[in-house]
CSV table of C-alpha atoms in Angstrom, one decimal:
chain,number,residue,atom,x,y,z
A,44,MET,CA,-51.0,21.8,66.3
A,45,GLN,CA,-54.8,21.2,66.1
A,46,ASP,CA,-54.8,23.0,62.7
A,47,VAL,CA,-52.5,20.3,61.3
A,48,PHE,CA,-55.0,17.6,62.1
A,49,ILE,CA,-58.1,19.6,61.4
A,50,GLY,CA,-59.1,17.2,58.7
A,51,PHE,CA,-59.2,14.3,61.2
A,52,THR,CA,-60.8,16.2,64.0
A,53,SER,CA,-63.6,17.6,61.8
A,54,ILE,CA,-64.9,14.2,60.8
A,55,THR,CA,-68.3,13.4,62.2
A,56,TRP,CA,-70.4,10.2,62.1
A,57,LYS,CA,-72.8,11.9,59.7
A,58,MET,CA,-69.9,12.4,57.2
A,59,LEU,CA,-69.0,8.7,57.5
A,60,VAL,CA,-72.6,7.8,56.7
A,61,MET,CA,-72.4,10.0,53.6
A,62,TYR,CA,-69.2,8.4,52.5
A,63,GLY,CA,-71.1,5.1,52.8
A,64,ILE,CA,-74.0,6.4,50.7
A,65,GLY,CA,-71.7,7.8,48.1
A,66,GLY,CA,-69.9,4.5,48.0
A,67,ILE,CA,-73.2,2.6,47.5
A,68,LEU,CA,-74.1,4.9,44.6
A,69,ILE,CA,-70.7,4.3,43.0
A,70,TRP,CA,-71.1,0.6,43.6
A,71,LEU,CA,-74.5,0.5,42.0
A,72,ALA,CA,-73.1,2.5,39.0
A,73,ILE,CA,-70.1,0.2,38.5
A,74,LYS,CA,-71.2,-3.2,39.7
A,75,LYS,CA,-74.9,-3.1,38.8
A,76,GLN,CA,-74.6,-0.6,36.0
A,77,TYR,CA,-77.7,1.3,37.2
A,78,GLU,CA,-77.7,4.7,35.5
A,79,PRO,CA,-73.8,4.8,35.7
A,80,MET,CA,-73.6,8.1,34.0
A,81,LEU,CA,-75.5,9.7,36.8
A,82,LEU,CA,-75.0,7.6,39.9
A,83,LEU,CA,-71.2,7.6,39.5
A,84,PRO,CA,-70.8,11.4,39.6
A,85,ILE,CA,-73.6,11.8,42.2
A,86,GLY,CA,-71.8,9.3,44.4
A,87,PHE,CA,-68.5,10.9,44.0
A,88,GLY,CA,-70.0,14.4,44.5
A,89,ALA,CA,-71.6,13.2,47.8
A,90,ILE,CA,-68.1,12.1,49.1
A,91,LEU,CA,-66.5,15.3,47.9
A,92,VAL,CA,-68.9,17.7,49.6
A,93,ASN,CA,-68.7,15.8,52.9
A,94,LEU,CA,-64.9,15.9,53.2
A,95,PRO,CA,-63.8,17.9,56.2
A,96,LEU,CA,-64.4,21.7,55.8
A,97,SER,CA,-66.4,21.1,52.6
A,98,ILE,CA,-63.7,23.0,50.6
A,99,ALA,CA,-65.3,21.8,47.3
A,100,TRP,CA,-68.5,23.6,48.2
A,101,GLU,CA,-67.4,26.8,50.0
A,102,HIS,CA,-64.4,27.9,52.1
A,103,GLU,CA,-64.1,31.0,54.1
A,104,GLY,CA,-67.0,32.6,52.2
A,105,VAL,CA,-65.4,31.8,48.8
A,106,PRO,CA,-67.5,29.4,46.6
A,107,GLY,CA,-65.8,26.2,45.7
A,108,PHE,CA,-66.1,24.5,42.3
A,109,LEU,CA,-69.3,22.5,43.3
A,110,ARG,CA,-71.0,25.7,44.5
A,111,ILE,CA,-70.0,27.5,41.3
A,112,LEU,CA,-71.5,24.7,39.2
A,113,TYR,CA,-74.6,24.6,41.4
A,114,ASP,CA,-75.2,28.4,40.9
A,115,ALA,CA,-74.4,28.2,37.2
A,116,GLY,CA,-76.5,25.2,36.4
A,117,ILE,CA,-79.0,24.1,39.1
A,118,ALA,CA,-80.0,27.3,40.9
A,119,ASN,CA,-80.9,28.9,37.6
A,120,GLU,CA,-82.3,25.6,36.1
A,121,LEU,CA,-80.0,25.6,33.1
A,122,PHE,CA,-78.7,22.0,33.4
A,123,PRO,CA,-82.1,20.4,33.4
A,124,LEU,CA,-83.1,22.4,30.4
A,125,LEU,CA,-80.0,21.5,28.5
A,126,ILE,CA,-80.6,17.9,29.3
A,127,PHE,CA,-84.1,18.3,27.8
A,128,ILE,CA,-82.6,19.6,24.5
A,129,ALA,CA,-80.5,16.5,24.4
A,130,VAL,CA,-83.4,14.2,25.3
A,131,GLY,CA,-85.6,15.8,22.7
A,132,ALA,CA,-82.9,15.2,20.1
A,133,MET,CA,-82.9,11.5,21.1
A,134,ILE,CA,-86.7,11.0,21.0
A,135,ASP,CA,-88.4,9.5,17.9
A,136,PHE,CA,-92.1,10.2,18.0
A,137,GLY,CA,-92.6,7.8,15.0
A,138,PRO,CA,-93.9,4.9,17.1
A,139,LEU,CA,-96.4,7.2,18.7
A,140,PHE,CA,-97.6,8.5,15.3
A,141,ARG,CA,-98.1,4.9,14.2
A,142,ASN,CA,-100.1,4.1,17.4
A,143,PRO,CA,-101.6,7.4,18.5
A,144,LEU,CA,-103.9,5.7,21.1
A,145,MET,CA,-100.7,5.0,23.1
A,146,ILE,CA,-100.6,8.7,24.0
A,147,PHE,CA,-103.2,8.3,26.7
A,148,PHE,CA,-100.9,6.0,28.7
A,149,GLY,CA,-98.5,8.9,29.0
A,150,ALA,CA,-101.3,10.6,31.0
A,151,ALA,CA,-102.5,7.6,33.0
A,152,ALA,CA,-99.1,6.7,34.3
A,153,GLN,CA,-98.7,10.2,35.8
A,154,PHE,CA,-101.2,9.0,38.5
A,155,GLY,CA,-98.3,8.3,40.9
A,156,ILE,CA,-97.3,12.0,40.9
A,157,PHE,CA,-100.6,13.1,42.3
A,158,ALA,CA,-101.3,10.1,44.6
A,159,THR,CA,-97.9,10.6,46.2
A,160,MET,CA,-98.5,14.4,46.5
A,161,ILE,CA,-101.7,13.7,48.4
A,162,MET,CA,-99.9,11.2,50.6
A,163,ALA,CA,-97.0,13.6,51.3
A,164,THR,CA,-99.5,16.2,52.6
A,165,LEU,CA,-101.0,13.5,54.9
A,166,LEU,CA,-97.5,12.9,56.3
A,167,GLY,CA,-97.2,16.6,57.2
A,168,PHE,CA,-95.4,18.2,54.2
A,169,ASP,CA,-96.6,21.5,52.9
A,170,LEU,CA,-98.2,21.6,49.5
A,171,LYS,CA,-95.1,22.9,47.6
A,172,THR,CA,-92.8,20.3,49.2
A,173,ALA,CA,-95.5,17.6,48.6
A,174,ALA,CA,-95.7,18.6,44.9
A,175,SER,CA,-91.9,18.3,44.6
A,176,ILE,CA,-91.9,14.9,46.2
A,177,GLY,CA,-94.8,13.8,44.0
A,178,ILE,CA,-92.9,14.8,40.9
A,179,ILE,CA,-90.4,12.0,41.6
A,180,GLY,CA,-93.2,10.0,40.0
A,181,ALA,CA,-92.6,11.8,36.7
A,182,ALA,CA,-89.7,9.3,36.4
A,183,ASP,CA,-88.0,12.2,34.8
A,184,GLY,CA,-84.9,13.5,36.5
A,185,PRO,CA,-84.7,17.0,34.9
A,186,THR,CA,-88.4,17.7,35.6
A,187,ALA,CA,-88.0,16.6,39.2
A,188,ILE,CA,-85.0,18.9,39.6
A,189,TYR,CA,-86.8,21.8,37.9
A,190,VAL,CA,-89.9,21.5,40.1
A,191,ALA,CA,-87.9,20.9,43.3
A,192,ASN,CA,-85.7,23.9,42.6
A,193,LYS,CA,-88.8,26.1,42.3
A,194,PHE,CA,-90.8,24.7,45.3
A,195,ALA,CA,-88.5,22.9,47.7
A,196,ARG,CA,-84.8,23.8,47.3
A,197,ASP,CA,-83.9,22.3,50.7
A,198,TYR,CA,-85.0,18.9,49.4
A,199,LEU,CA,-83.4,19.1,46.0
A,200,ALA,CA,-80.8,16.5,46.8
A,201,PRO,CA,-83.0,13.7,48.1
A,202,ILE,CA,-85.6,14.3,45.4
A,203,SER,CA,-83.0,14.2,42.6
A,204,VAL,CA,-81.3,11.1,44.1
A,205,ALA,CA,-84.7,9.4,44.5
A,206,ALA,CA,-85.7,10.3,40.9
A,207,TYR,CA,-82.6,9.0,39.3
A,208,SER,CA,-82.2,6.0,41.6
A,209,TYR,CA,-85.7,4.7,41.0
A,210,MET,CA,-85.4,5.4,37.3
A,211,SER,CA,-82.4,3.0,37.3
A,212,LEU,CA,-84.5,0.5,39.3
A,213,VAL,CA,-87.4,0.4,36.8
A,214,PRO,CA,-86.5,-3.2,35.8
A,215,ILE,CA,-86.9,-4.2,39.4
A,216,ILE,CA,-89.8,-2.0,40.5
A,217,GLN,CA,-92.2,-2.5,37.5
A,218,PRO,CA,-92.4,-6.3,36.8
A,219,PRO,CA,-93.9,-7.3,40.2
A,220,VAL,CA,-96.5,-4.5,40.0
A,221,ILE,CA,-97.4,-5.5,36.5
A,222,ARG,CA,-97.6,-9.2,37.4
A,223,LEU,CA,-99.8,-8.4,40.4
A,224,LEU,CA,-102.3,-6.5,38.3
A,225,THR,CA,-102.5,-8.6,35.2
A,226,THR,CA,-103.4,-12.2,34.4
A,227,LYS,CA,-101.1,-14.5,32.3
A,228,GLU,CA,-103.7,-14.4,29.5
A,229,GLU,CA,-103.6,-10.6,29.5
A,230,ARG,CA,-99.8,-10.5,29.4
A,231,ARG,CA,-99.9,-12.7,26.3
A,232,ILE,CA,-102.1,-10.4,24.3
A,233,HIS,CA,-100.6,-9.7,20.8
A,234,MET,CA,-100.9,-6.3,19.3
A,235,PRO,CA,-100.9,-5.7,15.5
A,236,LEU,CA,-97.9,-3.7,14.3
A,237,HIS,CA,-98.6,-0.7,12.1
A,238,GLU,CA,-95.8,-0.3,9.6
A,239,LYS,CA,-97.0,3.0,8.0
A,240,GLN,CA,-94.4,5.8,8.1
A,241,SER,CA,-95.4,9.2,9.4
A,242,PRO,CA,-94.9,12.1,6.9
A,243,GLN,CA,-91.9,14.4,7.6
A,244,TRP,CA,-94.1,17.5,7.8
A,245,LEU,CA,-96.0,16.0,10.8
A,246,ARG,CA,-92.7,15.2,12.5
A,247,ILE,CA,-91.6,18.8,12.0
A,248,LEU,CA,-94.9,20.4,12.9
A,249,PHE,CA,-95.5,18.2,16.0
A,250,PRO,CA,-92.8,19.7,18.3
A,251,ILE,CA,-93.8,23.2,17.3
A,252,LEU,CA,-97.5,22.7,17.9
A,253,VAL,CA,-96.8,20.8,21.2
A,254,THR,CA,-94.8,23.7,22.4
A,255,MET,CA,-97.4,26.2,21.4
A,256,THR,CA,-100.2,24.2,23.0
A,257,ALA,CA,-98.3,23.6,26.3
A,258,GLY,CA,-97.4,27.3,26.3
A,259,ILE,CA,-101.1,28.2,26.2
A,260,VAL,CA,-102.3,25.5,28.6
A,261,ALA,CA,-99.6,26.1,31.2
A,262,PRO,CA,-97.3,29.0,30.2
A,263,ILE,CA,-94.9,28.2,33.1
A,264,SER,CA,-94.1,24.8,31.4
A,265,VAL,CA,-92.6,26.5,28.4
A,266,PRO,CA,-89.0,26.2,29.4
A,267,LEU,CA,-89.5,22.5,30.0
A,268,VAL,CA,-91.6,21.7,26.9
A,269,GLY,CA,-89.8,24.2,24.7
A,270,SER,CA,-86.3,22.8,25.3
A,271,LEU,CA,-87.5,19.2,24.8
A,272,MET,CA,-89.3,20.1,21.6
A,273,PHE,CA,-86.4,22.3,20.4
A,274,GLY,CA,-84.2,19.3,20.6
A,275,ASN,CA,-86.7,17.2,18.8
A,276,LEU,CA,-87.1,19.8,16.1
A,277,ILE,CA,-83.4,19.8,15.5
A,278,ARG,CA,-83.6,16.0,15.1
A,279,GLU,CA,-86.6,16.0,12.8
A,280,SER,CA,-85.7,19.0,10.6
A,281,GLY,CA,-83.1,16.8,8.9
A,282,VAL,CA,-81.0,19.9,7.9
A,283,VAL,CA,-78.9,20.2,11.0
A,284,GLU,CA,-77.7,16.6,11.5
A,285,ARG,CA,-74.5,17.7,13.2
A,286,LEU,CA,-76.3,19.8,15.7
A,287,SER,CA,-78.6,16.8,16.4
A,288,GLN,CA,-75.7,14.5,16.9
A,289,ILE,CA,-74.0,17.0,19.2
A,290,ALA,CA,-77.1,17.4,21.2
A,291,GLN,CA,-77.6,13.6,21.5
A,292,ASN,CA,-73.9,12.9,22.4
A,293,GLU,CA,-71.5,15.7,23.5
A,294,LEU,CA,-74.2,17.9,25.1
A,295,ALA,CA,-76.0,15.0,26.8
A,296,TYR,CA,-72.8,13.5,28.2
A,297,LEU,CA,-71.2,16.8,29.3
A,298,VAL,CA,-74.3,18.2,31.0
A,299,THR,CA,-75.1,14.8,32.6
A,300,LEU,CA,-71.6,14.8,34.1
A,301,LEU,CA,-71.9,18.3,35.5
A,302,LEU,CA,-75.5,17.7,36.7
A,303,GLY,CA,-74.5,14.5,38.4
A,304,ILE,CA,-71.5,15.8,40.3
A,305,THR,CA,-73.4,19.0,41.2
A,306,ILE,CA,-76.4,17.1,42.6
A,307,GLY,CA,-74.0,14.9,44.6
A,308,GLY,CA,-72.4,18.2,45.8
A,309,SER,CA,-75.7,19.3,47.2
A,310,MET,CA,-75.8,16.2,49.4
A,311,SER,CA,-74.2,17.6,52.5
A,312,ALA,CA,-74.6,15.5,55.6
A,313,GLU,CA,-76.5,18.1,57.6
A,314,LYS,CA,-79.1,18.6,54.8
A,315,PHE,CA,-79.3,15.0,53.6
A,316,LEU,CA,-79.3,12.9,56.8
A,317,ASN,CA,-82.7,13.5,58.4
A,318,TRP,CA,-86.0,11.8,58.7
A,319,ASN,CA,-87.6,13.7,55.8
A,320,THR,CA,-85.0,12.3,53.4
A,321,MET,CA,-86.0,8.8,54.4
A,322,LEU,CA,-89.7,9.7,53.9
A,323,ILE,CA,-88.9,11.2,50.5
A,324,MET,CA,-87.0,8.2,49.4
A,325,ALA,CA,-89.9,5.9,50.5
A,326,MET,CA,-92.5,8.1,48.8
A,327,GLY,CA,-90.5,8.2,45.6
A,328,LEU,CA,-90.7,4.4,45.5
A,329,VAL,CA,-94.5,4.6,46.1
A,330,ALA,CA,-94.8,7.1,43.3
A,331,PHE,CA,-93.2,4.7,40.8
A,332,ILE,CA,-95.4,1.9,42.0
A,333,PHE,CA,-98.6,4.1,41.6
A,334,ASP,CA,-97.4,5.2,38.2
A,335,THR,CA,-97.1,1.7,37.0
A,336,ALA,CA,-100.4,0.7,38.6
A,337,GLY,CA,-102.2,3.7,37.1
A,338,GLY,CA,-101.0,2.9,33.6
A,339,VAL,CA,-101.8,-0.8,33.8
A,340,LEU,CA,-105.2,-0.3,35.3
A,341,PHE,CA,-106.0,2.3,32.7
A,342,ALA,CA,-105.1,-0.1,29.9
A,343,LYS,CA,-107.4,-2.7,31.5
A,344,MET,CA,-110.2,-0.2,31.6
A,345,VAL,CA,-109.7,0.7,27.9
A,346,ASN,CA,-109.8,-3.0,27.1
A,347,LEU,CA,-113.4,-3.2,28.4
A,348,PHE,CA,-114.5,-1.0,25.5
A,349,LEU,CA,-112.4,-2.6,22.7
A,350,PRO,CA,-113.3,-5.5,20.5
A,351,ARG,CA,-111.4,-8.8,21.2
A,352,GLU,CA,-109.1,-8.5,18.2
A,353,ARG,CA,-108.1,-4.9,19.2
A,354,LYS,CA,-107.4,-5.5,22.9
A,355,ILE,CA,-104.3,-3.8,24.3
A,356,ASN,CA,-101.7,-5.8,26.2
A,357,PRO,CA,-102.1,-4.0,29.6
A,358,MET,CA,-98.4,-4.2,30.3
A,359,ILE,CA,-98.1,-1.3,27.7
A,360,GLY,CA,-99.8,0.9,30.3
A,361,ALA,CA,-96.7,0.7,32.5
A,362,CYS,CA,-94.6,2.2,29.8
A,363,GLY,CA,-96.5,5.5,30.2
A,364,ILE,CA,-93.9,6.5,32.7
A,365,SER,CA,-91.1,8.7,31.4
A,366,ALA,CA,-88.2,6.4,32.0
A,367,PHE,CA,-87.3,6.1,28.3
A,368,PRO,CA,-86.5,3.6,26.8
A,369,MET,CA,-86.0,1.4,29.8
A,370,SER,CA,-89.6,0.9,30.6
A,371,ALA,CA,-90.4,-0.2,27.1
A,372,ARG,CA,-87.5,-2.7,27.1
A,373,VAL,CA,-88.7,-4.1,30.5
A,374,VAL,CA,-92.2,-4.7,29.1
A,375,GLN,CA,-91.0,-6.2,25.9
A,376,LYS,CA,-88.8,-8.6,27.9
A,377,MET,CA,-91.8,-9.6,30.0
A,378,ALA,CA,-93.9,-10.1,26.9
A,379,SER,CA,-91.2,-12.4,25.4
A,380,GLU,CA,-91.0,-14.3,28.6
A,381,GLU,CA,-94.7,-14.9,28.7
A,382,GLU,CA,-94.8,-16.0,25.0
A,383,ARG,CA,-91.9,-16.3,22.6
A,384,GLY,CA,-92.4,-14.1,19.6
A,385,ASN,CA,-94.8,-11.7,21.1
A,386,ILE,CA,-93.4,-8.3,19.9
A,387,ILE,CA,-95.0,-5.3,21.5
A,388,LEU,CA,-91.9,-3.1,21.5
A,389,MET,CA,-93.1,-0.4,19.1
A,390,GLN,CA,-96.4,0.1,21.0
A,391,ALA,CA,-94.4,0.2,24.2
A,392,ILE,CA,-92.0,2.8,22.8
A,393,GLY,CA,-95.0,4.8,21.7
A,394,ALA,CA,-96.4,4.8,25.2
A,395,ASN,CA,-93.0,5.5,26.6
A,396,VAL,CA,-92.4,8.7,24.5
A,397,SER,CA,-95.9,9.8,25.5
A,398,GLY,CA,-94.8,9.4,29.1
A,399,GLN,CA,-92.1,11.9,28.3
A,400,LEU,CA,-94.7,14.4,27.1
A,401,GLY,CA,-97.1,13.5,30.0
A,402,SER,CA,-94.4,14.0,32.7
A,403,ILE,CA,-93.3,17.5,31.5
A,404,LEU,CA,-97.0,18.5,31.1
A,405,ALA,CA,-97.7,17.2,34.6
A,406,GLY,CA,-94.7,19.1,35.9
A,407,GLY,CA,-95.8,22.3,34.1
A,408,LEU,CA,-99.4,21.9,35.5
A,409,VAL,CA,-98.1,21.4,39.0
A,410,LEU,CA,-96.0,24.5,38.6
A,411,ALA,CA,-99.0,26.4,37.4
A,412,LEU,CA,-101.6,25.2,39.9
A,413,VAL,CA,-99.8,25.0,43.2
A,414,PRO,CA,-98.9,28.8,43.3
A,415,LEU,CA,-102.6,29.5,42.8
A,416,LEU,CA,-103.4,28.0,46.2
A,417,VAL,CA,-100.2,28.7,48.1
A,418,LYS,CA,-98.2,31.9,48.0
B,1245,MET,CA,-113.9,30.4,39.8
B,1246,THR,CA,-112.1,33.1,41.8
B,1247,GLU,CA,-114.4,32.2,44.8
B,1248,PHE,CA,-113.6,28.5,44.4
B,1249,ILE,CA,-109.9,29.2,44.4
B,1250,GLU,CA,-110.3,31.5,47.5
B,1251,THR,CA,-112.1,28.6,49.3
B,1252,LEU,CA,-109.3,26.3,48.4
B,1253,ARG,CA,-106.6,28.7,49.7
B,1254,SER,CA,-108.0,28.4,53.2
B,1255,ALA,CA,-108.4,24.6,52.9
B,1256,SER,CA,-106.0,22.0,54.4
B,1257,ALA,CA,-102.9,21.0,52.4
B,1258,THR,CA,-104.4,17.6,51.6
B,1259,VAL,CA,-107.6,19.1,50.2
B,1260,GLN,CA,-105.4,21.5,48.1
B,1261,ALA,CA,-103.3,18.5,47.0
B,1262,ILE,CA,-106.5,16.7,45.9
B,1263,ALA,CA,-107.6,19.8,43.9
B,1264,VAL,CA,-104.2,20.1,42.2
B,1265,SER,CA,-104.3,16.4,41.4
B,1266,VAL,CA,-107.8,16.6,39.8
B,1267,GLY,CA,-106.8,19.7,37.9
B,1268,GLY,CA,-103.4,18.2,36.9
B,1269,LEU,CA,-104.8,14.9,35.7
B,1270,ILE,CA,-107.6,16.5,33.7
B,1271,GLY,CA,-105.0,18.9,32.3
B,1272,VAL,CA,-102.6,16.2,31.2
B,1273,PHE,CA,-105.4,14.0,29.8
B,1274,ALA,CA,-107.0,16.9,27.9
B,1275,THR,CA,-103.7,18.2,26.5
B,1276,LEU,CA,-102.6,14.7,25.3
B,1277,ALA,CA,-106.1,14.2,23.9
B,1278,PHE,CA,-105.6,17.3,21.9
B,1279,PHE,CA,-102.2,15.9,20.6
B,1280,PHE,CA,-104.0,12.7,19.8
B,1281,MET,CA,-106.6,14.5,17.7
B,1282,MET,CA,-103.8,16.4,16.0
B,1283,ILE,CA,-102.0,13.2,15.0
B,1284,VAL,CA,-105.2,11.5,13.8
B,1285,VAL,CA,-106.2,14.5,11.8
B,1286,ALA,CA,-102.7,14.8,10.3
B,1287,ASP,CA,-102.8,11.1,9.5
B,1288,ARG,CA,-106.2,11.5,7.7
B,1289,PHE,CA,-104.9,14.6,5.9
B,1290,GLY,CA,-101.7,12.8,4.9
B,1291,LYS,CA,-103.7,10.0,3.2
B,1292,ARG,CA,-105.4,12.3,0.8
């Protein structure tokens, strides 16, 4: 008789909490429209995997569909790389070519990764786990998944959820940090718009040279950089428009769907509900705050050396995080609120696409440097 | 260099994290600086 009601008798309070967390993610996706393409499947996956007996994950030693997807796309890092091809096909480096100085904000805004990594070690995490937590600050879901999968597989779920949740919360996280670190006068700085078009040969050569350079500097970053730049090459070559469209649409949507539900599927109550998850979520937020601060303060420092007419609006620094194009939109909105007609969107996009480059390079360097110190 | 890495291997996790941070930030800045030079040179070359 007990077998008939096994579904009821197997429910634990932890499962109920996970239904609540899944419900909150679904609510954020539908009601608040925060990254709905990801939070919706993650939320549903979290509910699915925590149903009694976890049939969707594994039953009597036989893998369920979530486990099959996990092994096929997360454990071997395929899904993040496919997402990168799609993202590469969406990125236009044109605004960066028009304002090449913006590239340095893509480096400065990675500060949060490293500050959070140091903080995580102070809280007792080992170097590999700390590095995986820090990578939440890359503001780049696929990179976070890729690094966590290599260094801290047990924490993959909270790290992925933190990365995607905070990316969707960029419009809430960044403005107060920017306001705190800048004066009204600084936020009103106008920046001249460069209208020049970059030649096609540069657009084609750039992804190839970036891949080769990254491959020499940090060979382990090649899958990350290579897939991103392959997507971009498809876009910029101009001869495979259909492939570019498929990468930007069908591939992006399909893999995002599978990635989301699989990440949700890895959120089993026993793995997810613990003190470390809370710490990881908190440190993820800290990473985003430090990223923003790092970018803004770097812009203010650069301004010390620039003549008055060439000063940079320091809000641009905050766009050096990889959350593309949300961060650029947030900063443009803030600039417009400070002064109507102040258009800094192109420069902000330039910094934002640099952030994409900076985050995968940071991820690659962490992947290269950490194993030198810890076996 | 090998000696330095050996010393770091026996250091605390925080010291190792600081070393990775310094190396990582320098690496990201240097690589992006190289891309910056590439774009600037290409721009100059394109104008000719």
